mmCIF file of C-alpha atoms and ligand atoms in Angstrom:
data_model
loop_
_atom_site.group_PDB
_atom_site.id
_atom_site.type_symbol
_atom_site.label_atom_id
_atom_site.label_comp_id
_atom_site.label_asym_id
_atom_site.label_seq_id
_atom_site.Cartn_x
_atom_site.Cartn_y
_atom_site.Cartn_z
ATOM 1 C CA UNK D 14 32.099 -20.951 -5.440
ATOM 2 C CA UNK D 15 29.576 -19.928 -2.577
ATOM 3 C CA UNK D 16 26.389 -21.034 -1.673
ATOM 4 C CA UNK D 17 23.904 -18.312 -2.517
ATOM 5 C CA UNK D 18 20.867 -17.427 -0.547
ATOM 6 C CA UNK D 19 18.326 -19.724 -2.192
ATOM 7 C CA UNK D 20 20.522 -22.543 -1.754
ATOM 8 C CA UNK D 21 21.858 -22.597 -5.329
ATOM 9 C CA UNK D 22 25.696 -22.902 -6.405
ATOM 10 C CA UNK D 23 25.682 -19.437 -7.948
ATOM 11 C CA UNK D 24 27.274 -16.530 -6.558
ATOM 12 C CA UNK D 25 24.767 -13.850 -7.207
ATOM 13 C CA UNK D 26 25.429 -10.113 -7.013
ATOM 14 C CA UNK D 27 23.643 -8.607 -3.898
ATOM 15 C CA UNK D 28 21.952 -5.929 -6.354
ATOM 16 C CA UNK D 29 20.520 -8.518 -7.860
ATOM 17 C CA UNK D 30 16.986 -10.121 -6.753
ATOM 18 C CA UNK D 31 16.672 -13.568 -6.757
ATOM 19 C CA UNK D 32 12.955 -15.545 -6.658
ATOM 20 C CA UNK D 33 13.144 -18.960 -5.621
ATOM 21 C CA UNK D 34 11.107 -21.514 -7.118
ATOM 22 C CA UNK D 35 10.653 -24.306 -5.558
ATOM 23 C CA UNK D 36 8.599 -27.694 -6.381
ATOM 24 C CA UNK D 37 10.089 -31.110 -7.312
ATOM 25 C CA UNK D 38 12.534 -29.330 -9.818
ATOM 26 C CA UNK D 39 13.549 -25.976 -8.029
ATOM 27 C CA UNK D 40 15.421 -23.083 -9.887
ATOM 28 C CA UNK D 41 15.918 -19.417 -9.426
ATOM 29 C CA UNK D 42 14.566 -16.427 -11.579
ATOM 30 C CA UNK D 43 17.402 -14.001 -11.422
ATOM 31 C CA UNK D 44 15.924 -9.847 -11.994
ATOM 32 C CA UNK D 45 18.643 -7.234 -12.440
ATOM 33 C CA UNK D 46 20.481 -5.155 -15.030
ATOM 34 C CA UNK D 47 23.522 -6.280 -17.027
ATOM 35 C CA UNK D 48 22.948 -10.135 -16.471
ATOM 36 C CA UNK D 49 24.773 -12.169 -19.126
ATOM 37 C CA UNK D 50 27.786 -12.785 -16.708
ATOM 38 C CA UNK D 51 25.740 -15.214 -15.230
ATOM 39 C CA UNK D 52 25.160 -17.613 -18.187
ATOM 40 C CA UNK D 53 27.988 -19.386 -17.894
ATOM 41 C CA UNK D 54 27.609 -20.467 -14.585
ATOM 42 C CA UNK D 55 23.956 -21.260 -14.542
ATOM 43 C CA UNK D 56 25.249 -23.543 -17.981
ATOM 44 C CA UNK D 57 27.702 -25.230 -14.829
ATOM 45 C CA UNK D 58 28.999 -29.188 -15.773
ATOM 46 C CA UNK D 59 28.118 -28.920 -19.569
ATOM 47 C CA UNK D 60 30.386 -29.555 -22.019
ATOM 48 C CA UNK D 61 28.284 -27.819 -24.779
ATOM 49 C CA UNK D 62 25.520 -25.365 -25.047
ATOM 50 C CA UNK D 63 22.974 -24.690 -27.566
ATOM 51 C CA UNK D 64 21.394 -21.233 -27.945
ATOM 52 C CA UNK D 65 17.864 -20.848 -29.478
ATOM 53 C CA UNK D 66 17.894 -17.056 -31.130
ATOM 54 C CA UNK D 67 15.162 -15.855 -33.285
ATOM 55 C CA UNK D 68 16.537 -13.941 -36.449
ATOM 56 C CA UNK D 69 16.149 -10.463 -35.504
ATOM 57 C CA UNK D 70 18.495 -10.592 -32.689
ATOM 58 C CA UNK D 71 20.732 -12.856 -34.668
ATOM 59 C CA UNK D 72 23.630 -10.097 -34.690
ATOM 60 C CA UNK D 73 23.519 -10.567 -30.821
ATOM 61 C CA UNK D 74 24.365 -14.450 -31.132
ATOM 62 C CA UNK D 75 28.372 -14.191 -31.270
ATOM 63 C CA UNK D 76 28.961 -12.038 -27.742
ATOM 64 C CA UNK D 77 26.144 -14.491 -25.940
ATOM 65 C CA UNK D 78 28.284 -17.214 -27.591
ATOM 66 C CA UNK D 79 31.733 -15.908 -26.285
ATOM 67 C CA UNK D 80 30.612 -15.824 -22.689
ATOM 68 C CA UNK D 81 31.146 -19.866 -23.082
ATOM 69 C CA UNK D 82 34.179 -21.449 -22.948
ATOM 70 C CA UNK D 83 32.597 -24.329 -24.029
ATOM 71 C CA UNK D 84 31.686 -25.253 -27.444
ATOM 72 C CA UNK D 85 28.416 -23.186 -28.716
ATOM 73 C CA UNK D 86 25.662 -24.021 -31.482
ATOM 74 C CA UNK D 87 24.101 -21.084 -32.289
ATOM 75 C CA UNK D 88 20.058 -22.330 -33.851
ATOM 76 C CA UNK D 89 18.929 -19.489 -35.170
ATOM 77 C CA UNK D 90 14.846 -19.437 -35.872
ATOM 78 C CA UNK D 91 12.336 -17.953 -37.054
ATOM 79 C CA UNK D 92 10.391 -14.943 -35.510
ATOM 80 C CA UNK D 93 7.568 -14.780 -33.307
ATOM 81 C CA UNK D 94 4.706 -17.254 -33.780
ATOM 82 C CA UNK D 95 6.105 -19.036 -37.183
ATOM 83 C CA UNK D 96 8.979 -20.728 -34.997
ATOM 84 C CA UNK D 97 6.147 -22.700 -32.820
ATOM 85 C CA UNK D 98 6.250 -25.176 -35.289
ATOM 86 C CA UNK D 99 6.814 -29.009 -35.245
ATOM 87 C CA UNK D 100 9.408 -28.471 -38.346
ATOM 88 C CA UNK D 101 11.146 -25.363 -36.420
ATOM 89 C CA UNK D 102 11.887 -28.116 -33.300
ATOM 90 C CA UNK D 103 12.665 -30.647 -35.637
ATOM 91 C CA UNK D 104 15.653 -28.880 -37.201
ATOM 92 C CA UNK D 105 16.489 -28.188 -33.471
ATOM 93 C CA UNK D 106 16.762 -31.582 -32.595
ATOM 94 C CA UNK D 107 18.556 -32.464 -35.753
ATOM 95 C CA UNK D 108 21.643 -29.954 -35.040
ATOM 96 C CA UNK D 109 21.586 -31.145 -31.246
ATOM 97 C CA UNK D 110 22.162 -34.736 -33.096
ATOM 98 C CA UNK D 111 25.211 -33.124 -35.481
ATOM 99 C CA UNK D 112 26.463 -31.416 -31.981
ATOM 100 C CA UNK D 113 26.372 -34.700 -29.873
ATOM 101 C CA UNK D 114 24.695 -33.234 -27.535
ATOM 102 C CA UNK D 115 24.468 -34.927 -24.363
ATOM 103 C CA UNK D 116 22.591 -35.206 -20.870
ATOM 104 C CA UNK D 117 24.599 -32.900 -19.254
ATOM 105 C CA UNK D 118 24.721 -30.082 -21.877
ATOM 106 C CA UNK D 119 22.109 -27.310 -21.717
ATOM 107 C CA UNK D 120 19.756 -24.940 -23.974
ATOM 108 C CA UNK D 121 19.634 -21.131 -23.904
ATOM 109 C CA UNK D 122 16.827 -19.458 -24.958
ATOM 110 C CA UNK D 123 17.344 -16.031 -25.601
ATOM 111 C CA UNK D 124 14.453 -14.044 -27.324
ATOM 112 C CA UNK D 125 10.770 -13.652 -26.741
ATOM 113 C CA UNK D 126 7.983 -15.935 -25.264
ATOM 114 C CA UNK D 127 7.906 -17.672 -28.676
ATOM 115 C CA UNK D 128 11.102 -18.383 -28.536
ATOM 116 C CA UNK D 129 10.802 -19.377 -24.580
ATOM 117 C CA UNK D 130 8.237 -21.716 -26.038
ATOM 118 C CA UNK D 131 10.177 -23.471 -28.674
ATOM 119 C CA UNK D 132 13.337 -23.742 -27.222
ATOM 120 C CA UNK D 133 11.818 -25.022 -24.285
ATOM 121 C CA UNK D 134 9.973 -27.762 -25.843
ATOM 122 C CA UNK D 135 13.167 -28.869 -28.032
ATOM 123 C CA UNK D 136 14.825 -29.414 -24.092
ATOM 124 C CA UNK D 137 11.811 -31.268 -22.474
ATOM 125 C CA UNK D 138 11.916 -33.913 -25.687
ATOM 126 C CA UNK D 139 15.887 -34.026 -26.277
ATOM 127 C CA UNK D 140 16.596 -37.118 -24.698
ATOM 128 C CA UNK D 141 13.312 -36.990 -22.648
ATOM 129 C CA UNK D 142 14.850 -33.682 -21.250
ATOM 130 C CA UNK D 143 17.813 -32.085 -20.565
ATOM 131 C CA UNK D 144 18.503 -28.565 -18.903
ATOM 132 C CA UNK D 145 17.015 -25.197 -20.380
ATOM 133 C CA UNK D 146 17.720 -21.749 -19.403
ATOM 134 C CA UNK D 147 15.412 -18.862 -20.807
ATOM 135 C CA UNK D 148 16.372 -14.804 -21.132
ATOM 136 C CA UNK D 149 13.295 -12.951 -21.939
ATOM 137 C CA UNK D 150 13.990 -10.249 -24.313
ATOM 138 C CA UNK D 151 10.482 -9.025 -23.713
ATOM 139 C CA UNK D 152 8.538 -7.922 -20.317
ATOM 140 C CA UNK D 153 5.859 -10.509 -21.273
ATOM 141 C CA UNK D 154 8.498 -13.426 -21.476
ATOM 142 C CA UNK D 155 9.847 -12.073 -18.307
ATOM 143 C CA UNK D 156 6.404 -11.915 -16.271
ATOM 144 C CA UNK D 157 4.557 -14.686 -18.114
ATOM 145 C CA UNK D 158 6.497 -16.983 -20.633
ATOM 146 C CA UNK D 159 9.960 -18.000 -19.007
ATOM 147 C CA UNK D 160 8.646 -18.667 -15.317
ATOM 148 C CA UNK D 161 6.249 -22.357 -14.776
ATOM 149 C CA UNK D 162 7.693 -24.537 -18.057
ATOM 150 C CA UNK D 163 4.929 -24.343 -19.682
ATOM 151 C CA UNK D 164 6.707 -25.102 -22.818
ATOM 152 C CA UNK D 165 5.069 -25.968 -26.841
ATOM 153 C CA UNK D 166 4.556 -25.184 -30.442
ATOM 154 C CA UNK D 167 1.565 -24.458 -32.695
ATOM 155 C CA UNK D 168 -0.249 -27.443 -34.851
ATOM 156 C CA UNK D 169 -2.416 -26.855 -37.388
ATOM 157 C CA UNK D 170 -5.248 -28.172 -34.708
ATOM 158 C CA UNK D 171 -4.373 -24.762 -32.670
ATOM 159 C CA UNK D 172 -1.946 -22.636 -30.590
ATOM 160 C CA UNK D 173 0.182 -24.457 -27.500
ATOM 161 C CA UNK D 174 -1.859 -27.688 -28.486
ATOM 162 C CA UNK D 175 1.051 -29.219 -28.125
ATOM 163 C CA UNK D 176 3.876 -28.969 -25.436
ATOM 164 C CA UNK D 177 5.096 -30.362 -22.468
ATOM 165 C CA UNK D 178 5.843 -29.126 -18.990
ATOM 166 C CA UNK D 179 9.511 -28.716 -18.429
ATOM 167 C CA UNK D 180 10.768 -26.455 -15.518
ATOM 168 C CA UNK D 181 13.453 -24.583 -16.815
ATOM 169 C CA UNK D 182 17.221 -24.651 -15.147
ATOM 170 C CA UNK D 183 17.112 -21.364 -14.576
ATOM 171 C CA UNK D 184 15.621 -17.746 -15.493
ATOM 172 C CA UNK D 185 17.787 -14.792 -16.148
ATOM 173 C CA UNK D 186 15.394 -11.256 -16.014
ATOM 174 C CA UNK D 187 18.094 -8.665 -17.702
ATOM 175 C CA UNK D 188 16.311 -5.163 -17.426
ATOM 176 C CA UNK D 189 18.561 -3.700 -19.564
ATOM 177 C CA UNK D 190 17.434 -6.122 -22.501
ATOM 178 C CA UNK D 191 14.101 -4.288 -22.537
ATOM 179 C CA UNK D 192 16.051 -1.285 -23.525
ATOM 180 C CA UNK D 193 15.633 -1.860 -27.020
ATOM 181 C CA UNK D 194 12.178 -3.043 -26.482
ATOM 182 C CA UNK D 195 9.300 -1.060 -28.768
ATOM 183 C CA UNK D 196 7.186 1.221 -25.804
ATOM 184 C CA UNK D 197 4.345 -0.902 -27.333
ATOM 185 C CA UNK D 198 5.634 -3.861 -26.799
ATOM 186 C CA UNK D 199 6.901 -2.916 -23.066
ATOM 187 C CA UNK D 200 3.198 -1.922 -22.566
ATOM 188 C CA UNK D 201 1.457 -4.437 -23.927
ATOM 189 C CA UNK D 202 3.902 -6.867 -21.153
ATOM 190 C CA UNK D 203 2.271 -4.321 -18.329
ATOM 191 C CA UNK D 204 -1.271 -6.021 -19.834
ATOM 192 C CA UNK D 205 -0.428 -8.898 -17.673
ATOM 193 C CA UNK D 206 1.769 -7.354 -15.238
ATOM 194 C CA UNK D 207 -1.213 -5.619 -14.509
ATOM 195 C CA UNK D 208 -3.337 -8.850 -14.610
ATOM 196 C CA UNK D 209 -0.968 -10.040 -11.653
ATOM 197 C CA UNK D 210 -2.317 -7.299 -9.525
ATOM 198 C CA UNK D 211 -6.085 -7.594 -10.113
ATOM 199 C CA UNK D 212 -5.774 -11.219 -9.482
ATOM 200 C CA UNK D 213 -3.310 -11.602 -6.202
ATOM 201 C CA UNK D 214 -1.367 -8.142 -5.511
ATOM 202 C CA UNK D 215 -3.174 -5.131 -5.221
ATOM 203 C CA UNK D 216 0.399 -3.446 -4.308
ATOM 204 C CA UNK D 217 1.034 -3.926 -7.976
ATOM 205 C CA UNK D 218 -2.234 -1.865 -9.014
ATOM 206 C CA UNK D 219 -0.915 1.189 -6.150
ATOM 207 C CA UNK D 220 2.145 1.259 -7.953
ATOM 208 C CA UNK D 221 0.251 1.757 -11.188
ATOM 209 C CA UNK D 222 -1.954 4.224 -9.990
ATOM 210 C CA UNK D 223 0.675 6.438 -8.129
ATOM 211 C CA UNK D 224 3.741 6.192 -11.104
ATOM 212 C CA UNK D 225 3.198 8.888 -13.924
ATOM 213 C CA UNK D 226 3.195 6.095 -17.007
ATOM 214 C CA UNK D 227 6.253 7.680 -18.480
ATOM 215 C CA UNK D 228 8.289 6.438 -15.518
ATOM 216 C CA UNK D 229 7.242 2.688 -16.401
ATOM 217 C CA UNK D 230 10.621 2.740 -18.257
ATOM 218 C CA UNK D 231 13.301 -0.757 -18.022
ATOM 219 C CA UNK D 232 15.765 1.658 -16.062
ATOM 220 C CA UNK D 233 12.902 2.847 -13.719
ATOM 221 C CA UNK D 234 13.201 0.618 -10.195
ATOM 222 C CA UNK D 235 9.028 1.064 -10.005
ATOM 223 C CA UNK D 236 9.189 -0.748 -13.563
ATOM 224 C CA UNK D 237 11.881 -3.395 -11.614
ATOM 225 C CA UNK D 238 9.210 -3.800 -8.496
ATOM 226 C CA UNK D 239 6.258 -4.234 -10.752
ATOM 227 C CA UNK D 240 8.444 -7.222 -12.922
ATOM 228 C CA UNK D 241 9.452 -8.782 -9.347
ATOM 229 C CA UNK D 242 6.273 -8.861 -7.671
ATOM 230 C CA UNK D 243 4.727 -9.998 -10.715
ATOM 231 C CA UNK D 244 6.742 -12.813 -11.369
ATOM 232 C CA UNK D 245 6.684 -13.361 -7.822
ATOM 233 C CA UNK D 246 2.602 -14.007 -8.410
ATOM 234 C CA UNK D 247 3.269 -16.002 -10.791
ATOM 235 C CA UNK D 248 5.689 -18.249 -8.888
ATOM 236 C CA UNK D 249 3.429 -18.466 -6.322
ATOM 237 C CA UNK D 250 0.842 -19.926 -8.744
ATOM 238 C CA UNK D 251 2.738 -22.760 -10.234
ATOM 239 C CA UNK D 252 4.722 -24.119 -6.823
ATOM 240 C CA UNK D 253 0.947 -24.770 -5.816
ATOM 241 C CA UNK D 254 -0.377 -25.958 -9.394
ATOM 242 C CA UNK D 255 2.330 -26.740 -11.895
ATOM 243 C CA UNK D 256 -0.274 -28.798 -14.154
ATOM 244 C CA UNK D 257 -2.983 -26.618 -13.790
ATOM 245 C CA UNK D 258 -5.014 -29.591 -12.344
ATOM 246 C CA UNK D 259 -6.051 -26.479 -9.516
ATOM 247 C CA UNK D 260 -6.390 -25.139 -6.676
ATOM 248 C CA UNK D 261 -7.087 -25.205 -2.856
ATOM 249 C CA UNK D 262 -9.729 -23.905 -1.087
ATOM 250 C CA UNK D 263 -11.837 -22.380 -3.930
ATOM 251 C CA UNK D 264 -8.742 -20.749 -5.791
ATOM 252 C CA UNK D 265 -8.790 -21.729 -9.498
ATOM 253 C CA UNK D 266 -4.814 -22.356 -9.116
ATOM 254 C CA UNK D 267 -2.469 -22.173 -11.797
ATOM 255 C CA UNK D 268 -6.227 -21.585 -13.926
ATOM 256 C CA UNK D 269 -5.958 -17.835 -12.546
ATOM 257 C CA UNK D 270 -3.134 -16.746 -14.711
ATOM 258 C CA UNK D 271 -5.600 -17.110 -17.274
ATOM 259 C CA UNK D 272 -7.675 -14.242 -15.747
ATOM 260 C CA UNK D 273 -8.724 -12.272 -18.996
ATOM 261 C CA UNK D 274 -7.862 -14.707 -21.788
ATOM 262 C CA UNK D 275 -10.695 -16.488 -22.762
ATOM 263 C CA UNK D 276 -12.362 -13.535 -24.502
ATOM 264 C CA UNK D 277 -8.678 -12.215 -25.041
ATOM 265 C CA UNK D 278 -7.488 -15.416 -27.314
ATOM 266 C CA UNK D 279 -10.592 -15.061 -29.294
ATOM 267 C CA UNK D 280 -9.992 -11.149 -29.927
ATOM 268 C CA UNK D 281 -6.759 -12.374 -31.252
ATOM 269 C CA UNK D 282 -8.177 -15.441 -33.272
ATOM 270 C CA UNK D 283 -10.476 -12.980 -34.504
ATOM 271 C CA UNK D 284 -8.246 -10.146 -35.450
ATOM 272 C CA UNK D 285 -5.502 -12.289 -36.830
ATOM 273 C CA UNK D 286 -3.137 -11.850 -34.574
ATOM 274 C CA UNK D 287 -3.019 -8.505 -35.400
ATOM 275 C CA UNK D 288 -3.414 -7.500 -31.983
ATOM 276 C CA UNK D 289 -0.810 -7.643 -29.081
ATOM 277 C CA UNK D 290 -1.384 -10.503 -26.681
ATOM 278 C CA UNK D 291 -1.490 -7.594 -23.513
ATOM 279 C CA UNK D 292 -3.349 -5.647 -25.170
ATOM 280 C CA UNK D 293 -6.287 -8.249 -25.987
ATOM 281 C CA UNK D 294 -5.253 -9.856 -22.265
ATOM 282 C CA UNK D 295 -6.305 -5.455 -21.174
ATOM 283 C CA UNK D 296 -9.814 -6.157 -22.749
ATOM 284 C CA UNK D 297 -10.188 -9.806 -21.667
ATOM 285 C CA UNK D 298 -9.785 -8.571 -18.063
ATOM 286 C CA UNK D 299 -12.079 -5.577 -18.188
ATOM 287 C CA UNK D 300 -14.986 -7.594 -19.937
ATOM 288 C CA UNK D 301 -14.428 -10.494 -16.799
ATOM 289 C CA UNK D 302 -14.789 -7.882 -14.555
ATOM 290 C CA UNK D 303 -18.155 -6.799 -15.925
ATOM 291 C CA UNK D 304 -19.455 -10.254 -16.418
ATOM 292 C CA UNK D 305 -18.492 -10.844 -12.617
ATOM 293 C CA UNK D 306 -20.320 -7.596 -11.794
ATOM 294 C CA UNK D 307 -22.949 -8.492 -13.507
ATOM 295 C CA UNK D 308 -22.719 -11.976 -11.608
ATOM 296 C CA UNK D 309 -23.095 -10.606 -8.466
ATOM 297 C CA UNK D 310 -19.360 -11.259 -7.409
ATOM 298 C CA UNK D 311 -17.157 -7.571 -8.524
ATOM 299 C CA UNK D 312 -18.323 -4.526 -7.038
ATOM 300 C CA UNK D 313 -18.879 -1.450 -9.668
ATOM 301 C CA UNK D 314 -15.770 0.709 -7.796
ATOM 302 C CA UNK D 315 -13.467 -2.314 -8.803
ATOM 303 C CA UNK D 316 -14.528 -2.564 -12.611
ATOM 304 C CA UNK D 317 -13.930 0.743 -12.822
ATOM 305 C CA UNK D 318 -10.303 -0.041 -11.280
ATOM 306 C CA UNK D 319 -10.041 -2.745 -13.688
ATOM 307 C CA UNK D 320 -10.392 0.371 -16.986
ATOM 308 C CA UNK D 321 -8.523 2.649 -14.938
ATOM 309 C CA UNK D 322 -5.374 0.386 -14.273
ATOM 310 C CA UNK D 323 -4.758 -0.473 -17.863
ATOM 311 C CA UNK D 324 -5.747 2.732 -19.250
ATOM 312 C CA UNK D 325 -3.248 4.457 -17.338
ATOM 313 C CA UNK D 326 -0.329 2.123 -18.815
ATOM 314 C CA UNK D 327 -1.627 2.588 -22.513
ATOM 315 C CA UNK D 328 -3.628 -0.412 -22.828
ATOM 316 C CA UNK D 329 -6.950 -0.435 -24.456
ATOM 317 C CA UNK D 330 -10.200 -1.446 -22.546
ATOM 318 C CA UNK D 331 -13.206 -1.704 -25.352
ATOM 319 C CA UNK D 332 -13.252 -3.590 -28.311
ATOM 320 C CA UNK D 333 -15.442 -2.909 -31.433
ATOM 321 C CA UNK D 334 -13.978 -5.537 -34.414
ATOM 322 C CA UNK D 335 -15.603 -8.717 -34.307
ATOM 323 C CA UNK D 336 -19.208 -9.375 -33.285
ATOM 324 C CA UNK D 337 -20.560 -11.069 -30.242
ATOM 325 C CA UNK D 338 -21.550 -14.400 -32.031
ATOM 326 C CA UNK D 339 -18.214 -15.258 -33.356
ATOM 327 C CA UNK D 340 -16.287 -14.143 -29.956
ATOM 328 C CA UNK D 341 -19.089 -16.559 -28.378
ATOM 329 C CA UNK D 342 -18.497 -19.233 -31.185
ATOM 330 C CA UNK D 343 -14.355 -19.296 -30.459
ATOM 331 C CA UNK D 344 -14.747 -18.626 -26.827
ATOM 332 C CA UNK D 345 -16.595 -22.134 -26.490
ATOM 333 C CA UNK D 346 -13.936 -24.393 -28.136
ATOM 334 C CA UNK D 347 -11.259 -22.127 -26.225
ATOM 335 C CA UNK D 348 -9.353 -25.526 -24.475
ATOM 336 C CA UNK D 349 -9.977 -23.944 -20.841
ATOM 337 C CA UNK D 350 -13.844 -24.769 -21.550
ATOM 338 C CA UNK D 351 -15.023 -27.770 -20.460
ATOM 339 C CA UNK D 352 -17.260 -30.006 -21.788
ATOM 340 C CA UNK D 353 -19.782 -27.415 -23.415
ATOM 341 C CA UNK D 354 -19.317 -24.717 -20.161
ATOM 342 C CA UNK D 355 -17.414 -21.731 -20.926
ATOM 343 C CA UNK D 356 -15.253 -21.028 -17.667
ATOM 344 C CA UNK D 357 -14.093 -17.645 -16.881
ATOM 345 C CA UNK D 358 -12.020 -16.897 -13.823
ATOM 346 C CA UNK D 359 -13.636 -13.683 -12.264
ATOM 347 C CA UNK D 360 -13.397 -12.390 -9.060
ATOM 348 C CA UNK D 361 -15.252 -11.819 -6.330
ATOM 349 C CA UNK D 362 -12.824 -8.878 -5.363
ATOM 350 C CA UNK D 363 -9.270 -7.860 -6.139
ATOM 351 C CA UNK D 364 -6.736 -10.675 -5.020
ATOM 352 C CA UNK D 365 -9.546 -13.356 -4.537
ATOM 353 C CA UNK D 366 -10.239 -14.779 -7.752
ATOM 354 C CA UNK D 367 -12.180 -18.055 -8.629
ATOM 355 C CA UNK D 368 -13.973 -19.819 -11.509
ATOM 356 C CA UNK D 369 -17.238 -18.915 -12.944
ATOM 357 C CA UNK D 370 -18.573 -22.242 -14.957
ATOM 358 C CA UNK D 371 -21.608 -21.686 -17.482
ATOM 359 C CA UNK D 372 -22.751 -17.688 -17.373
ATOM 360 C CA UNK D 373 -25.796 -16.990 -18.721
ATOM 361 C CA UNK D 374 -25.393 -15.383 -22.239
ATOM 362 C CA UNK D 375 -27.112 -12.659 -21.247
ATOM 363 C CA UNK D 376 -24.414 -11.608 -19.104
ATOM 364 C CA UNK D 377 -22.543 -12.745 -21.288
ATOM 365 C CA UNK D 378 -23.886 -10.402 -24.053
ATOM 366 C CA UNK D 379 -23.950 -7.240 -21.895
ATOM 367 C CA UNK D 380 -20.344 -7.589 -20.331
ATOM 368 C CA UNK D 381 -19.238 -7.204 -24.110
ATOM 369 C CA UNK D 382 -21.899 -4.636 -24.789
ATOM 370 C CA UNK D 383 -19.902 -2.507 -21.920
ATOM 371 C CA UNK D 384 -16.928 -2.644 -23.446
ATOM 372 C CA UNK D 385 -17.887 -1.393 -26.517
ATOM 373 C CA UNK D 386 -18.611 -4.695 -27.840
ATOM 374 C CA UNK D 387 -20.910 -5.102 -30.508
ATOM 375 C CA UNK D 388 -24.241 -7.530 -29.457
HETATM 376 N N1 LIG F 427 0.605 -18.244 -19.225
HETATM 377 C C1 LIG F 427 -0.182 -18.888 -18.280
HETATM 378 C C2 LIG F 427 0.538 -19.970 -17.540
HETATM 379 O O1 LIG F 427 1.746 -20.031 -17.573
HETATM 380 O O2 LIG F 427 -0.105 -20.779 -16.934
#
């Protein structure tokens, strides 16, 4: 076995790319195309795995589990948003019991940032934690869910109320996964790919703007760039910030990620989750960049550059559902508020973003008025 180039007892393929993470519990994030041969050896020392799967890629289950030649328990869950629940990590834990499984044995997650979530969260609490390894099946668990171990289910008291932090063992990016992906899904991932660029690499937005959107395909290498140098963002983020305690020198930290969401999270709330988390995130980010505008901080070229970006991948940059007063109403008990302050991260121009505590509603109001809000 060789050393590889980050340091880690894996012998990676050089047309692979490999993103160190580093930080008290360091791992890689592996991006490439035809990945699974790596599994095994990222599962190194165990004597068992377990593999979280949600139900619709159930028939996939039996190859992931053959790649093992160690004994596999195959927990098959529910899909999307209804396995974040305390009983769907409960019935984890109980077949980890059945399975003996030990210290040194490790979870797979394969599936989507839900399943990232869950699967996650059974690890950190299994015996106060053992290892995890995620393998997005989406672009959004790729850029967003899989990297930082963020990790939780949904309570009746809200979403991700409840979680822990636990830094995954390792990441495994598979392009080729996305091949199968819905186009809406895959753009509604470039929501916060895109979000990366506005809020730390504006070589991510050139790469939007020059690439005809039909070339954003998993086989494309722009599409591969875009996923590395967003995760890479990302990465960055967390080393500095894991717990989202913040940043240094007037940068909101791991807070930035959140660049968009406040007013995205209560578009979902408010539409039922009947809208795609990049797609609300596409909104979110245009109405922060009028409210910073209109704050003095964004200059009118780069608002502009904030509807251009995402409607050039697909995404959708006005919003006409739910009224001001009830986007106000959710956006105040939206947990990154503080106190009675709404917080927004905004920015005071591409790649410099920081927090804006307590707007005035009037700006408030006509941000969301210029996005086709209704007042
Ligand atoms: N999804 C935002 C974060 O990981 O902090």
């Amino acid at each position: 076995m060789s050393i590889g180039s980050t340091g880690s007892a894996i012998e990676w393929h050089p047309d692979d790319t490999v993103l160190h993470v580093g930080g008290a519990s360091p791992y890689d994030v592996v991006v490439g195309h035809d990945l699974a041969g790596y599994l095994p050896q990222l599962a190194g020392g165990a004597s068992q795995v377990a593999l979280v799967i949600p139900e619709a890629l159930e028939d996939t289950a039996d190859s992931v589990a053959e790649l093992f030649e160690c004994e596999v328990t195959v927990m098959v869950v529910p899909d999307g948003e209804e396995q974040k629940s305390v009983e769907v990590a409960e019935a984890c834990w109980e077949a980890l019991g059945e399975a003996g499984f030990t210290r040194n044995d490790v979870v797979i997650t394969l599936g989507g940032g839900a399943t990232t979530d869950l699967g996650g969260y059974v690890a950190a609490c299994w015996l106060r934690g053992v290892r995890v390894v995620h393998v997005p099946t989406t672009l959004l668990g790729m850029v967003d869910a899989a990297v930082g171990g963020k990790t939780g289910v949904n309570t009746g008291a809200g979403k991700n109320l409840v979680g822990a932090f636990h830094e995954p063992a390792g990441v495994v990016c598979d392009l080729s996964l996305l091949e199968t992906l819905p186009r809406a899904e895959l753009v509604a991932g470039l929501g916060e790919v895109v979000k990366c660029g506005f809020i730390a690499d504006p070589e991510i937005l050139r790469l939007v703007e020059e690439t005809h959107p039909e070339n954003l395909v998993p086989s494309s290498p722009v599409l591969r760039e875009l996923v590395e140098r967003a995760i890479r963002v990302k990465i960055d983020v967390v080393v500095d910030d894991l717990k989202e305690t913040g940043g240094r020198d007037g940068h909101p930290g791991r807070e930035a990620l959140n660049y968009g969401h406040t007013l995205a999270h209560a578009i979902e709330k408010a539409e039922e989750y009947g809208v795609r988390h990049g797609e609300a995130v596409a909104i979110g980010c245009v109405y922060v960049a009028e409210l910073a505008h209109r704050a003095g901080s964004l200059s009118a070229e780069d608002v502009e550059r904030h509807r251009a970006a995402f409607r050039r991948v697909g995404l959708p940059t006005t919003y006409a559902g739910a009224p001001f007063a009830d986007l106000l109403a959710t956006m105040r008990v939206d947990k990154k508020s503080r106190g009675n302050q709404l917080r927004f991260v905004v920015l005071d121009e591409v790649g410099r973003p920081r927090v804006l505590a307590g707007p005035s509603e009037e700006h408030l109001r006509e941000a969301f008025v210029a996005i086709g809000g209704r007042a």
